[in-house]
Amino acid sequence: MNKIADLSAALAHSGTSDHDVVRQRTLKASIGCAGVGLHSGHKIRITLHPASENHGIVFRRTDLASQPLFPARYDGVIDTQLCTCLGDRDAGIKIGTIEHLMAALAGSRIDNVLIDIDADEVPVMDGSSAPFNFLIDCVGITEQNAPRQVIEVLKSVEVEYKGCTARVDPAHGFEIDFEIDFASKAIKNQRMSVKFDDGVFVADISRARTFGFLHEVEAMRSMGLARGGSLDNAVVLSGDEVMNEEGLRYEDEFVRHKILDALGDLYTAGKQLQGKVTAYKSGHHVNNLLLKALLADASAWRLVPMRKSALHSVETQELAMA
């Protein structure tokens, strides 16, 4: 995706002045945390390190002798059944449940970071991105010299899989319009549109937790999965009832979390998109299919510098909730 190699070429390509260019960002210092793996139930430690310009987001398995590196890219995703999973299928190496951390990095506009992890999945924490955003806030963010490039969508691309759809259209800035539809009366039909301007993710989306149904959790545990899942790190529903004593963090927490997941999945493009994503009942697999379809068509996108005007705050728009 090296259509633009340096700042001068980027500015000449877009007609953007140096003053209007958004710079790449990384962390000011290293910081780590420990938590439980959603599926393994094991204690896992991750450490986020600052990284150089154009490094991107890269995971490193420190528990393995070779300490293999896995860039967080859509073409390195090997599984999307229960989460977004990077890895090397032939070597039997994976890093699962990356989407909540990826969403936190995307929402904070972190371009470059090296993530050390000592297990095969990112800890689930409280089931949202908020704990990862807290880590970022603790160490702070530093601006780098290189321009922040975005993937400008030039024409509409759409994918469909088993009745679930996702489409991306040209737009100024980045927006996700997401609709879900469940039989459970606790969820029903929810739709929300979010323009990801500066600060919107942390304020409106980051605290939304992952969710599932009790019968699904029981089925996964019978297969040796979801061993770390609990009411402390997920919203669990039994039929039409929310089992968590504290209830929901937002009335429409379910669709907000689906937007959170989509943001994290789409950040595996390697850059932020500049376009509008419209999704209906989409999940990790369809999100990945959308990136593959978009980036396989060289006429559908180009790399351009991000403009500071794209960071102006715009209120979140809630379109409908049944």
PDB file of C-alpha atoms in Angstrom:
ATOM      1  CA  MET A   1       0.000   0.000   0.000  1.00  0.00           C
ATOM      2  CA  ASN A   2       3.004   2.300  -0.574  1.00  0.00           C
ATOM      3  CA  LYS A   3       1.303   4.525  -3.141  1.00  0.00           C
ATOM      4  CA  ILE A   4       2.820   7.578  -1.430  1.00  0.00           C
ATOM      5  CA  ALA A   5       6.357   7.266  -0.187  1.00  0.00           C
ATOM      6  CA  ASP A   6       7.081  10.501   1.651  1.00  0.00           C
ATOM      7  CA  LEU A   7       5.705  13.803   2.881  1.00  0.00           C
ATOM      8  CA  SER A   8       6.594  15.850  -0.182  1.00  0.00           C
ATOM      9  CA  ALA A   9       4.941  13.368  -2.529  1.00  0.00           C
ATOM     10  CA  ALA A  10       1.898  13.169  -0.287  1.00  0.00           C
ATOM     11  CA  LEU A  11       1.444  16.919  -0.175  1.00  0.00           C
ATOM     12  CA  ALA A  12       1.947  17.306  -3.895  1.00  0.00           C
ATOM     13  CA  HIS A  13      -0.559  14.526  -4.574  1.00  0.00           C
ATOM     14  CA  SER A  14      -3.320  16.051  -2.485  1.00  0.00           C
ATOM     15  CA  GLY A  15      -2.641  19.762  -2.717  1.00  0.00           C
ATOM     16  CA  THR A  16      -2.510  19.882   1.089  1.00  0.00           C
ATOM     17  CA  SER A  17      -0.260  22.432   2.798  1.00  0.00           C
ATOM     18  CA  ASP A  18       2.226  21.275   5.420  1.00  0.00           C
ATOM     19  CA  HIS A  19       0.327  23.322   8.028  1.00  0.00           C
ATOM     20  CA  ASP A  20      -2.864  21.328   7.405  1.00  0.00           C
ATOM     21  CA  VAL A  21      -1.245  17.886   7.697  1.00  0.00           C
ATOM     22  CA  VAL A  22      -1.979  15.610  10.651  1.00  0.00           C
ATOM     23  CA  ARG A  23       1.159  13.869  11.913  1.00  0.00           C
ATOM     24  CA  GLN A  24       1.601  10.246  12.898  1.00  0.00           C
ATOM     25  CA  ARG A  25       1.438   9.458  16.599  1.00  0.00           C
ATOM     26  CA  THR A  26       2.890   6.952  19.029  1.00  0.00           C
ATOM     27  CA  LEU A  27       3.048   6.535  22.814  1.00  0.00           C
ATOM     28  CA  LYS A  28       5.346   8.630  24.980  1.00  0.00           C
ATOM     29  CA  ALA A  29       6.515   5.591  26.956  1.00  0.00           C
ATOM     30  CA  SER A  30       5.943   1.864  27.405  1.00  0.00           C
ATOM     31  CA  ILE A  31       3.088   0.639  29.570  1.00  0.00           C
ATOM     32  CA  GLY A  32       1.629  -2.772  30.332  1.00  0.00           C
ATOM     33  CA  CYS A  33      -1.244  -4.540  31.984  1.00  0.00           C
ATOM     34  CA  ALA A  34      -2.420  -8.042  32.776  1.00  0.00           C
ATOM     35  CA  GLY A  35      -5.816  -9.646  32.370  1.00  0.00           C
ATOM     36  CA  VAL A  36      -7.657 -12.848  31.629  1.00  0.00           C
ATOM     37  CA  GLY A  37      -7.999 -14.419  28.218  1.00  0.00           C
ATOM     38  CA  LEU A  38     -11.648 -14.660  27.180  1.00  0.00           C
ATOM     39  CA  HIS A  39     -11.290 -18.146  25.751  1.00  0.00           C
ATOM     40  CA  SER A  40      -8.320 -19.655  27.615  1.00  0.00           C
ATOM     41  CA  GLY A  41      -9.085 -18.225  31.045  1.00  0.00           C
ATOM     42  CA  HIS A  42      -5.324 -17.815  31.530  1.00  0.00           C
ATOM     43  CA  LYS A  43      -3.617 -14.705  32.902  1.00  0.00           C
ATOM     44  CA  ILE A  44      -2.047 -12.742  30.057  1.00  0.00           C
ATOM     45  CA  ARG A  45       0.294  -9.775  30.060  1.00  0.00           C
ATOM     46  CA  ILE A  46       0.665  -7.226  27.289  1.00  0.00           C
ATOM     47  CA  THR A  47       3.029  -4.266  27.023  1.00  0.00           C
ATOM     48  CA  LEU A  48       2.611  -1.401  24.576  1.00  0.00           C
ATOM     49  CA  HIS A  49       5.849   0.216  23.378  1.00  0.00           C
ATOM     50  CA  PRO A  50       6.447   3.398  21.374  1.00  0.00           C
ATOM     51  CA  ALA A  51       7.459   2.722  17.773  1.00  0.00           C
ATOM     52  CA  SER A  52       9.115   4.682  14.998  1.00  0.00           C
ATOM     53  CA  GLU A  53       7.388   6.451  12.133  1.00  0.00           C
ATOM     54  CA  ASN A  54       5.721   4.174   9.560  1.00  0.00           C
ATOM     55  CA  HIS A  55       6.188   1.170  11.869  1.00  0.00           C
ATOM     56  CA  GLY A  56       2.479   0.524  12.125  1.00  0.00           C
ATOM     57  CA  ILE A  57       0.817  -1.641  14.763  1.00  0.00           C
ATOM     58  CA  VAL A  58       2.729  -4.877  15.301  1.00  0.00           C
ATOM     59  CA  PHE A  59       2.216  -7.709  17.805  1.00  0.00           C
ATOM     60  CA  ARG A  60       5.150  -9.753  19.173  1.00  0.00           C
ATOM     61  CA  ARG A  61       4.686 -13.148  20.862  1.00  0.00           C
ATOM     62  CA  THR A  62       7.242 -12.893  23.678  1.00  0.00           C
ATOM     63  CA  ASP A  63       6.380 -16.324  25.089  1.00  0.00           C
ATOM     64  CA  LEU A  64       7.810 -18.054  22.019  1.00  0.00           C
ATOM     65  CA  ALA A  65      11.544 -18.582  21.510  1.00  0.00           C
ATOM     66  CA  SER A  66      11.542 -16.933  18.082  1.00  0.00           C
ATOM     67  CA  GLN A  67       9.388 -14.013  19.290  1.00  0.00           C
ATOM     68  CA  PRO A  68       7.591 -13.789  15.925  1.00  0.00           C
ATOM     69  CA  LEU A  69       6.144 -10.475  14.762  1.00  0.00           C
ATOM     70  CA  PHE A  70       2.622 -10.101  13.398  1.00  0.00           C
ATOM     71  CA  PRO A  71       1.609  -6.789  11.803  1.00  0.00           C
ATOM     72  CA  ALA A  72      -2.029  -6.012  12.517  1.00  0.00           C
ATOM     73  CA  ARG A  73      -3.149  -6.289   8.908  1.00  0.00           C
ATOM     74  CA  TYR A  74      -6.279  -7.605   7.244  1.00  0.00           C
ATOM     75  CA  ASP A  75      -4.228  -9.971   5.054  1.00  0.00           C
ATOM     76  CA  GLY A  76      -2.648 -11.497   8.168  1.00  0.00           C
ATOM     77  CA  VAL A  77      -6.015 -12.426   9.695  1.00  0.00           C
ATOM     78  CA  ILE A  78      -6.346 -16.226   9.897  1.00  0.00           C
ATOM     79  CA  ASP A  79      -9.648 -16.609  11.766  1.00  0.00           C
ATOM     80  CA  THR A  80     -12.781 -14.529  12.303  1.00  0.00           C
ATOM     81  CA  GLN A  81     -15.132 -17.080  13.863  1.00  0.00           C
ATOM     82  CA  LEU A  82     -15.345 -15.668  17.394  1.00  0.00           C
ATOM     83  CA  CYS A  83     -12.935 -12.757  17.146  1.00  0.00           C
ATOM     84  CA  THR A  84     -10.355 -11.280  14.817  1.00  0.00           C
ATOM     85  CA  CYS A  85      -7.264 -13.451  14.965  1.00  0.00           C
ATOM     86  CA  LEU A  86      -3.803 -12.808  13.502  1.00  0.00           C
ATOM     87  CA  GLY A  87      -1.203 -15.487  13.062  1.00  0.00           C
ATOM     88  CA  ASP A  88       0.600 -18.095  11.034  1.00  0.00           C
ATOM     89  CA  ARG A  89      -1.745 -20.999  10.362  1.00  0.00           C
ATOM     90  CA  ASP A  90       1.010 -23.296   9.106  1.00  0.00           C
ATOM     91  CA  ALA A  91       3.111 -22.724  12.223  1.00  0.00           C
ATOM     92  CA  GLY A  92       0.102 -23.003  14.524  1.00  0.00           C
ATOM     93  CA  ILE A  93       0.703 -19.523  15.988  1.00  0.00           C
ATOM     94  CA  LYS A  94      -2.103 -17.052  16.620  1.00  0.00           C
ATOM     95  CA  ILE A  95      -3.023 -13.878  18.466  1.00  0.00           C
ATOM     96  CA  GLY A  96      -6.761 -13.647  19.006  1.00  0.00           C
ATOM     97  CA  THR A  97      -9.283 -11.054  20.207  1.00  0.00           C
ATOM     98  CA  ILE A  98      -7.265  -8.126  18.890  1.00  0.00           C
ATOM     99  CA  GLU A  99     -10.297  -6.000  17.956  1.00  0.00           C
ATOM    100  CA  HIS A 100     -10.894  -4.180  21.283  1.00  0.00           C
ATOM    101  CA  LEU A 101      -7.261  -3.089  21.545  1.00  0.00           C
ATOM    102  CA  MET A 102      -7.214  -2.162  17.857  1.00  0.00           C
ATOM    103  CA  ALA A 103     -10.317  -0.027  18.368  1.00  0.00           C
ATOM    104  CA  ALA A 104      -8.656   1.797  21.274  1.00  0.00           C
ATOM    105  CA  LEU A 105      -5.607   2.531  19.124  1.00  0.00           C
ATOM    106  CA  ALA A 106      -7.767   3.656  16.200  1.00  0.00           C
ATOM    107  CA  GLY A 107      -9.930   5.839  18.434  1.00  0.00           C
ATOM    108  CA  SER A 108      -6.835   7.492  19.931  1.00  0.00           C
ATOM    109  CA  ARG A 109      -5.183   7.921  16.514  1.00  0.00           C
ATOM    110  CA  ILE A 110      -2.152   5.816  17.422  1.00  0.00           C
ATOM    111  CA  ASP A 111      -0.300   4.900  14.231  1.00  0.00           C
ATOM    112  CA  ASN A 112       2.827   3.204  15.524  1.00  0.00           C
ATOM    113  CA  VAL A 113       3.147   0.792  18.448  1.00  0.00           C
ATOM    114  CA  LEU A 114       4.843  -2.516  19.238  1.00  0.00           C
ATOM    115  CA  ILE A 115       2.671  -4.787  21.389  1.00  0.00           C
ATOM    116  CA  ASP A 116       4.375  -7.523  23.397  1.00  0.00           C
ATOM    117  CA  ILE A 117       2.041 -10.348  24.386  1.00  0.00           C
ATOM    118  CA  ASP A 118       2.868 -13.564  26.252  1.00  0.00           C
ATOM    119  CA  ALA A 119      -0.069 -15.703  25.082  1.00  0.00           C
ATOM    120  CA  ASP A 120      -2.264 -16.433  22.080  1.00  0.00           C
ATOM    121  CA  GLU A 121      -5.011 -13.873  22.789  1.00  0.00           C
ATOM    122  CA  VAL A 122      -5.304 -10.296  23.996  1.00  0.00           C
ATOM    123  CA  PRO A 123      -6.778 -10.124  27.527  1.00  0.00           C
ATOM    124  CA  VAL A 124     -10.477  -9.283  27.471  1.00  0.00           C
ATOM    125  CA  MET A 125     -10.249  -6.833  30.410  1.00  0.00           C
ATOM    126  CA  ASP A 126     -13.819  -5.583  31.028  1.00  0.00           C
ATOM    127  CA  GLY A 127     -15.035  -6.524  27.547  1.00  0.00           C
ATOM    128  CA  SER A 128     -14.649  -3.006  26.138  1.00  0.00           C
ATOM    129  CA  SER A 129     -11.837  -0.759  24.878  1.00  0.00           C
ATOM    130  CA  ALA A 130     -11.910   1.561  27.891  1.00  0.00           C
ATOM    131  CA  PRO A 131      -9.079  -0.149  29.855  1.00  0.00           C
ATOM    132  CA  PHE A 132      -6.777   0.144  26.828  1.00  0.00           C
ATOM    133  CA  ASN A 133      -7.674   3.794  26.368  1.00  0.00           C
ATOM    134  CA  PHE A 134      -6.835   4.268  30.063  1.00  0.00           C
ATOM    135  CA  LEU A 135      -3.351   2.858  29.424  1.00  0.00           C
ATOM    136  CA  ILE A 136      -2.877   5.260  26.535  1.00  0.00           C
ATOM    137  CA  ASP A 137      -3.996   8.185  28.686  1.00  0.00           C
ATOM    138  CA  CYS A 138      -1.603   7.160  31.470  1.00  0.00           C
ATOM    139  CA  VAL A 139       1.527   7.455  29.309  1.00  0.00           C
ATOM    140  CA  GLY A 140       0.336  10.043  26.830  1.00  0.00           C
ATOM    141  CA  ILE A 141       0.757  10.419  23.090  1.00  0.00           C
ATOM    142  CA  THR A 142       3.598  12.011  21.156  1.00  0.00           C
ATOM    143  CA  GLU A 143       3.378  13.467  17.661  1.00  0.00           C
ATOM    144  CA  GLN A 144       5.901  12.322  15.074  1.00  0.00           C
ATOM    145  CA  ASN A 145       7.252  14.064  11.968  1.00  0.00           C
ATOM    146  CA  ALA A 146       5.810  11.845   9.245  1.00  0.00           C
ATOM    147  CA  PRO A 147       2.355  12.634   7.829  1.00  0.00           C
ATOM    148  CA  ARG A 148      -0.580  10.488   8.869  1.00  0.00           C
ATOM    149  CA  GLN A 149      -1.948   8.897   5.710  1.00  0.00           C
ATOM    150  CA  VAL A 150      -5.510   7.669   5.306  1.00  0.00           C
ATOM    151  CA  ILE A 151      -7.106   5.371   2.757  1.00  0.00           C
ATOM    152  CA  GLU A 152      -9.410   7.618   0.756  1.00  0.00           C
ATOM    153  CA  VAL A 153     -12.304   5.620  -0.688  1.00  0.00           C
ATOM    154  CA  LEU A 154     -12.871   6.611  -4.316  1.00  0.00           C
ATOM    155  CA  LYS A 155     -15.849   4.429  -5.181  1.00  0.00           C
ATOM    156  CA  SER A 156     -18.414   2.277  -3.411  1.00  0.00           C
ATOM    157  CA  VAL A 157     -17.552  -1.316  -2.536  1.00  0.00           C
ATOM    158  CA  GLU A 158     -20.003  -3.778  -0.959  1.00  0.00           C
ATOM    159  CA  VAL A 159     -19.808  -7.345   0.344  1.00  0.00           C
ATOM    160  CA  GLU A 160     -22.457  -9.816   1.552  1.00  0.00           C
ATOM    161  CA  TYR A 161     -22.243 -13.050   3.510  1.00  0.00           C
ATOM    162  CA  LYS A 162     -25.230 -15.061   4.711  1.00  0.00           C
ATOM    163  CA  GLY A 163     -27.537 -12.057   4.851  1.00  0.00           C
ATOM    164  CA  CYS A 164     -24.991  -9.784   6.517  1.00  0.00           C
ATOM    165  CA  THR A 165     -23.732  -6.830   4.500  1.00  0.00           C
ATOM    166  CA  ALA A 166     -21.119  -4.108   4.652  1.00  0.00           C
ATOM    167  CA  ARG A 167     -20.482  -1.268   2.214  1.00  0.00           C
ATOM    168  CA  VAL A 168     -18.009   1.574   2.086  1.00  0.00           C
ATOM    169  CA  ASP A 169     -18.705   4.771   0.168  1.00  0.00           C
ATOM    170  CA  PRO A 170     -16.632   7.888  -0.506  1.00  0.00           C
ATOM    171  CA  ALA A 171     -17.066  10.523   2.219  1.00  0.00           C
ATOM    172  CA  HIS A 172     -15.254  13.311   3.998  1.00  0.00           C
ATOM    173  CA  GLY A 173     -13.850  11.948   7.252  1.00  0.00           C
ATOM    174  CA  PHE A 174     -14.686   8.503   8.629  1.00  0.00           C
ATOM    175  CA  GLU A 175     -18.132   7.288   9.641  1.00  0.00           C
ATOM    176  CA  ILE A 176     -19.711   3.956  10.596  1.00  0.00           C
ATOM    177  CA  ASP A 177     -23.471   3.434  10.268  1.00  0.00           C
ATOM    178  CA  PHE A 178     -24.365   0.111  11.881  1.00  0.00           C
ATOM    179  CA  GLU A 179     -27.654  -1.759  12.272  1.00  0.00           C
ATOM    180  CA  ILE A 180     -28.279  -4.938  14.274  1.00  0.00           C
ATOM    181  CA  ASP A 181     -31.422  -7.021  14.628  1.00  0.00           C
ATOM    182  CA  PHE A 182     -31.942  -9.675  17.324  1.00  0.00           C
ATOM    183  CA  ALA A 183     -34.985 -11.646  18.400  1.00  0.00           C
ATOM    184  CA  SER A 184     -34.217 -10.902  22.060  1.00  0.00           C
ATOM    185  CA  LYS A 185     -36.386  -8.091  23.423  1.00  0.00           C
ATOM    186  CA  ALA A 186     -33.332  -6.832  25.320  1.00  0.00           C
ATOM    187  CA  ILE A 187     -31.731  -5.883  21.996  1.00  0.00           C
ATOM    188  CA  LYS A 188     -34.333  -5.847  19.198  1.00  0.00           C
ATOM    189  CA  ASN A 189     -33.362  -3.578  16.302  1.00  0.00           C
ATOM    190  CA  GLN A 190     -30.729  -0.925  16.992  1.00  0.00           C
ATOM    191  CA  ARG A 191     -29.059   1.454  14.572  1.00  0.00           C
ATOM    192  CA  MET A 192     -26.442   4.102  15.171  1.00  0.00           C
ATOM    193  CA  SER A 193     -24.210   6.307  13.042  1.00  0.00           C
ATOM    194  CA  VAL A 194     -20.940   7.669  14.382  1.00  0.00           C
ATOM    195  CA  LYS A 195     -18.615  10.191  12.767  1.00  0.00           C
ATOM    196  CA  PHE A 196     -15.188   9.491  14.218  1.00  0.00           C
ATOM    197  CA  ASP A 197     -13.947  12.980  14.840  1.00  0.00           C
ATOM    198  CA  ASP A 198     -11.456  13.787  17.596  1.00  0.00           C
ATOM    199  CA  GLY A 199     -12.559  12.419  20.984  1.00  0.00           C
ATOM    200  CA  VAL A 200     -15.805  10.807  19.808  1.00  0.00           C
ATOM    201  CA  PHE A 201     -14.650   7.207  20.276  1.00  0.00           C
ATOM    202  CA  VAL A 202     -13.566   7.614  23.897  1.00  0.00           C
ATOM    203  CA  ALA A 203     -16.661   9.626  24.806  1.00  0.00           C
ATOM    204  CA  ASP A 204     -19.351   7.604  23.068  1.00  0.00           C
ATOM    205  CA  ILE A 205     -18.132   4.122  22.110  1.00  0.00           C
ATOM    206  CA  SER A 206     -15.106   2.901  24.095  1.00  0.00           C
ATOM    207  CA  ARG A 207     -17.029   1.684  27.190  1.00  0.00           C
ATOM    208  CA  ALA A 208     -19.468  -0.541  25.286  1.00  0.00           C
ATOM    209  CA  ARG A 209     -18.886  -4.174  26.274  1.00  0.00           C
ATOM    210  CA  THR A 210     -18.952  -7.378  24.290  1.00  0.00           C
ATOM    211  CA  PHE A 211     -22.130  -9.396  24.700  1.00  0.00           C
ATOM    212  CA  GLY A 212     -23.479 -12.895  24.269  1.00  0.00           C
ATOM    213  CA  PHE A 213     -26.278 -15.248  25.202  1.00  0.00           C
ATOM    214  CA  LEU A 214     -26.071 -17.683  28.092  1.00  0.00           C
ATOM    215  CA  HIS A 215     -26.791 -20.696  25.906  1.00  0.00           C
ATOM    216  CA  GLU A 216     -23.973 -19.667  23.548  1.00  0.00           C
ATOM    217  CA  VAL A 217     -21.530 -19.299  26.440  1.00  0.00           C
ATOM    218  CA  GLU A 218     -22.449 -22.748  27.730  1.00  0.00           C
ATOM    219  CA  ALA A 219     -21.981 -24.240  24.237  1.00  0.00           C
ATOM    220  CA  MET A 220     -18.566 -22.580  23.832  1.00  0.00           C
ATOM    221  CA  ARG A 221     -17.408 -23.808  27.230  1.00  0.00           C
ATOM    222  CA  SER A 222     -18.348 -27.342  26.240  1.00  0.00           C
ATOM    223  CA  MET A 223     -15.855 -26.899  23.372  1.00  0.00           C
ATOM    224  CA  GLY A 224     -13.154 -25.567  25.693  1.00  0.00           C
ATOM    225  CA  LEU A 225     -13.787 -21.925  24.812  1.00  0.00           C
ATOM    226  CA  ALA A 226     -14.970 -18.859  26.759  1.00  0.00           C
ATOM    227  CA  ARG A 227     -13.294 -20.182  29.919  1.00  0.00           C
ATOM    228  CA  GLY A 228     -12.454 -16.626  30.959  1.00  0.00           C
ATOM    229  CA  GLY A 229     -15.858 -15.180  30.167  1.00  0.00           C
ATOM    230  CA  SER A 230     -17.898 -13.818  33.055  1.00  0.00           C
ATOM    231  CA  LEU A 231     -20.313 -11.083  34.026  1.00  0.00           C
ATOM    232  CA  ASP A 232     -17.228  -8.999  34.816  1.00  0.00           C
ATOM    233  CA  ASN A 233     -16.136  -8.838  31.176  1.00  0.00           C
ATOM    234  CA  ALA A 234     -19.286  -9.249  29.079  1.00  0.00           C
ATOM    235  CA  VAL A 235     -22.963  -8.435  28.943  1.00  0.00           C
ATOM    236  CA  VAL A 236     -24.699 -11.805  29.180  1.00  0.00           C
ATOM    237  CA  LEU A 237     -28.316 -12.286  28.168  1.00  0.00           C
ATOM    238  CA  SER A 238     -30.664 -15.089  29.096  1.00  0.00           C
ATOM    239  CA  GLY A 239     -33.473 -14.875  26.598  1.00  0.00           C
ATOM    240  CA  ASP A 240     -34.880 -11.351  26.938  1.00  0.00           C
ATOM    241  CA  GLU A 241     -33.122 -10.525  30.216  1.00  0.00           C
ATOM    242  CA  VAL A 242     -29.739  -8.926  30.920  1.00  0.00           C
ATOM    243  CA  MET A 243     -28.075 -10.978  33.649  1.00  0.00           C
ATOM    244  CA  ASN A 244     -25.559  -8.329  34.781  1.00  0.00           C
ATOM    245  CA  GLU A 245     -26.737  -6.792  38.061  1.00  0.00           C
ATOM    246  CA  GLU A 246     -25.474  -3.326  37.119  1.00  0.00           C
ATOM    247  CA  GLY A 247     -27.393  -3.400  33.848  1.00  0.00           C
ATOM    248  CA  LEU A 248     -26.195  -1.676  30.692  1.00  0.00           C
ATOM    249  CA  ARG A 249     -23.738   1.184  30.370  1.00  0.00           C
ATOM    250  CA  TYR A 250     -25.786   2.631  27.507  1.00  0.00           C
ATOM    251  CA  GLU A 251     -29.365   1.902  26.527  1.00  0.00           C
ATOM    252  CA  ASP A 252     -28.035   0.831  23.120  1.00  0.00           C
ATOM    253  CA  GLU A 253     -24.774  -0.707  24.338  1.00  0.00           C
ATOM    254  CA  PHE A 254     -25.126  -3.626  21.918  1.00  0.00           C
ATOM    255  CA  VAL A 255     -24.933  -1.640  18.687  1.00  0.00           C
ATOM    256  CA  ARG A 256     -22.234   0.585  20.178  1.00  0.00           C
ATOM    257  CA  HIS A 257     -20.102  -2.483  20.812  1.00  0.00           C
ATOM    258  CA  LYS A 258     -20.642  -3.707  17.256  1.00  0.00           C
ATOM    259  CA  ILE A 259     -19.365  -0.321  16.068  1.00  0.00           C
ATOM    260  CA  LEU A 260     -16.384  -0.725  18.414  1.00  0.00           C
ATOM    261  CA  ASP A 261     -15.624  -4.134  16.914  1.00  0.00           C
ATOM    262  CA  ALA A 262     -15.968  -2.785  13.381  1.00  0.00           C
ATOM    263  CA  LEU A 263     -13.610   0.106  14.112  1.00  0.00           C
ATOM    264  CA  GLY A 264     -10.977  -2.307  15.424  1.00  0.00           C
ATOM    265  CA  ASP A 265     -11.409  -4.715  12.527  1.00  0.00           C
ATOM    266  CA  LEU A 266     -11.245  -1.966   9.917  1.00  0.00           C
ATOM    267  CA  TYR A 267      -8.042  -0.568  11.439  1.00  0.00           C
ATOM    268  CA  THR A 268      -6.298  -3.694  10.181  1.00  0.00           C
ATOM    269  CA  ALA A 269      -6.304  -1.917   6.813  1.00  0.00           C
ATOM    270  CA  GLY A 270      -3.040  -0.472   8.148  1.00  0.00           C
ATOM    271  CA  LYS A 271      -4.433   3.052   7.925  1.00  0.00           C
ATOM    272  CA  GLN A 272      -7.677   4.742   8.889  1.00  0.00           C
ATOM    273  CA  LEU A 273     -10.300   4.784   6.163  1.00  0.00           C
ATOM    274  CA  GLN A 274     -11.656   8.026   4.755  1.00  0.00           C
ATOM    275  CA  GLY A 275     -15.172   7.009   3.829  1.00  0.00           C
ATOM    276  CA  LYS A 276     -18.532   5.938   5.202  1.00  0.00           C
ATOM    277  CA  VAL A 277     -19.059   2.304   6.209  1.00  0.00           C
ATOM    278  CA  THR A 278     -22.650   1.077   6.303  1.00  0.00           C
ATOM    279  CA  ALA A 279     -23.152  -2.324   7.928  1.00  0.00           C
ATOM    280  CA  TYR A 280     -26.131  -4.566   8.536  1.00  0.00           C
ATOM    281  CA  LYS A 281     -25.619  -7.422  11.012  1.00  0.00           C
ATOM    282  CA  SER A 282     -21.948  -7.430  10.103  1.00  0.00           C
ATOM    283  CA  GLY A 283     -19.292  -9.177  12.160  1.00  0.00           C
ATOM    284  CA  HIS A 284     -15.566  -9.895  12.100  1.00  0.00           C
ATOM    285  CA  HIS A 285     -15.755 -12.030   8.950  1.00  0.00           C
ATOM    286  CA  VAL A 286     -17.739  -9.518   6.899  1.00  0.00           C
ATOM    287  CA  ASN A 287     -15.594  -6.626   8.140  1.00  0.00           C
ATOM    288  CA  ASN A 288     -12.525  -8.490   6.894  1.00  0.00           C
ATOM    289  CA  LEU A 289     -14.210  -9.304   3.578  1.00  0.00           C
ATOM    290  CA  LEU A 290     -14.937  -5.610   3.070  1.00  0.00           C
ATOM    291  CA  LEU A 291     -11.284  -4.657   3.499  1.00  0.00           C
ATOM    292  CA  LYS A 292     -10.173  -7.424   1.149  1.00  0.00           C
ATOM    293  CA  ALA A 293     -12.650  -6.325  -1.520  1.00  0.00           C
ATOM    294  CA  LEU A 294     -11.768  -2.634  -1.189  1.00  0.00           C
ATOM    295  CA  LEU A 295      -7.995  -2.999  -1.151  1.00  0.00           C
ATOM    296  CA  ALA A 296      -7.971  -5.571  -3.966  1.00  0.00           C
ATOM    297  CA  ASP A 297      -9.386  -2.910  -6.302  1.00  0.00           C
ATOM    298  CA  ALA A 298      -6.649  -0.370  -6.969  1.00  0.00           C
ATOM    299  CA  SER A 299      -9.175   1.993  -8.561  1.00  0.00           C
ATOM    300  CA  ALA A 300     -11.311   2.100  -5.394  1.00  0.00           C
ATOM    301  CA  TRP A 301      -8.852   3.885  -3.104  1.00  0.00           C
ATOM    302  CA  ARG A 302      -5.706   5.947  -2.749  1.00  0.00           C
ATOM    303  CA  LEU A 303      -3.444   7.064   0.088  1.00  0.00           C
ATOM    304  CA  VAL A 304      -3.654  10.756   1.008  1.00  0.00           C
ATOM    305  CA  PRO A 305      -2.435  12.804   3.985  1.00  0.00           C
ATOM    306  CA  MET A 306      -4.999  13.309   6.718  1.00  0.00           C
ATOM    307  CA  ARG A 307      -6.132  16.935   7.020  1.00  0.00           C
ATOM    308  CA  LYS A 308      -6.569  18.692  10.356  1.00  0.00           C
ATOM    309  CA  SER A 309     -10.030  19.745   9.225  1.00  0.00           C
ATOM    310  CA  ALA A 310     -11.037  16.076   9.473  1.00  0.00           C
ATOM    311  CA  LEU A 311     -10.526  16.230  13.270  1.00  0.00           C
ATOM    312  CA  HIS A 312     -13.207  18.831  13.945  1.00  0.00           C
ATOM    313  CA  SER A 313     -15.735  17.488  16.440  1.00  0.00           C
ATOM    314  CA  VAL A 314     -19.127  16.493  15.094  1.00  0.00           C
ATOM    315  CA  GLU A 315     -21.835  15.166  17.363  1.00  0.00           C
ATOM    316  CA  THR A 316     -22.682  11.462  17.276  1.00  0.00           C
ATOM    317  CA  GLN A 317     -25.944  10.881  15.430  1.00  0.00           C
ATOM    318  CA  GLU A 318     -28.275   8.213  16.742  1.00  0.00           C
ATOM    319  CA  LEU A 319     -30.569   7.434  13.833  1.00  0.00           C
ATOM    320  CA  ALA A 320     -33.025   4.952  15.328  1.00  0.00           C
ATOM    321  CA  MET A 321     -33.521   2.363  17.968  1.00  0.00           C
ATOM    322  CA  ALA A 322     -36.627   0.176  18.076  1.00  0.00           C
TER     323      ALA A 322
END
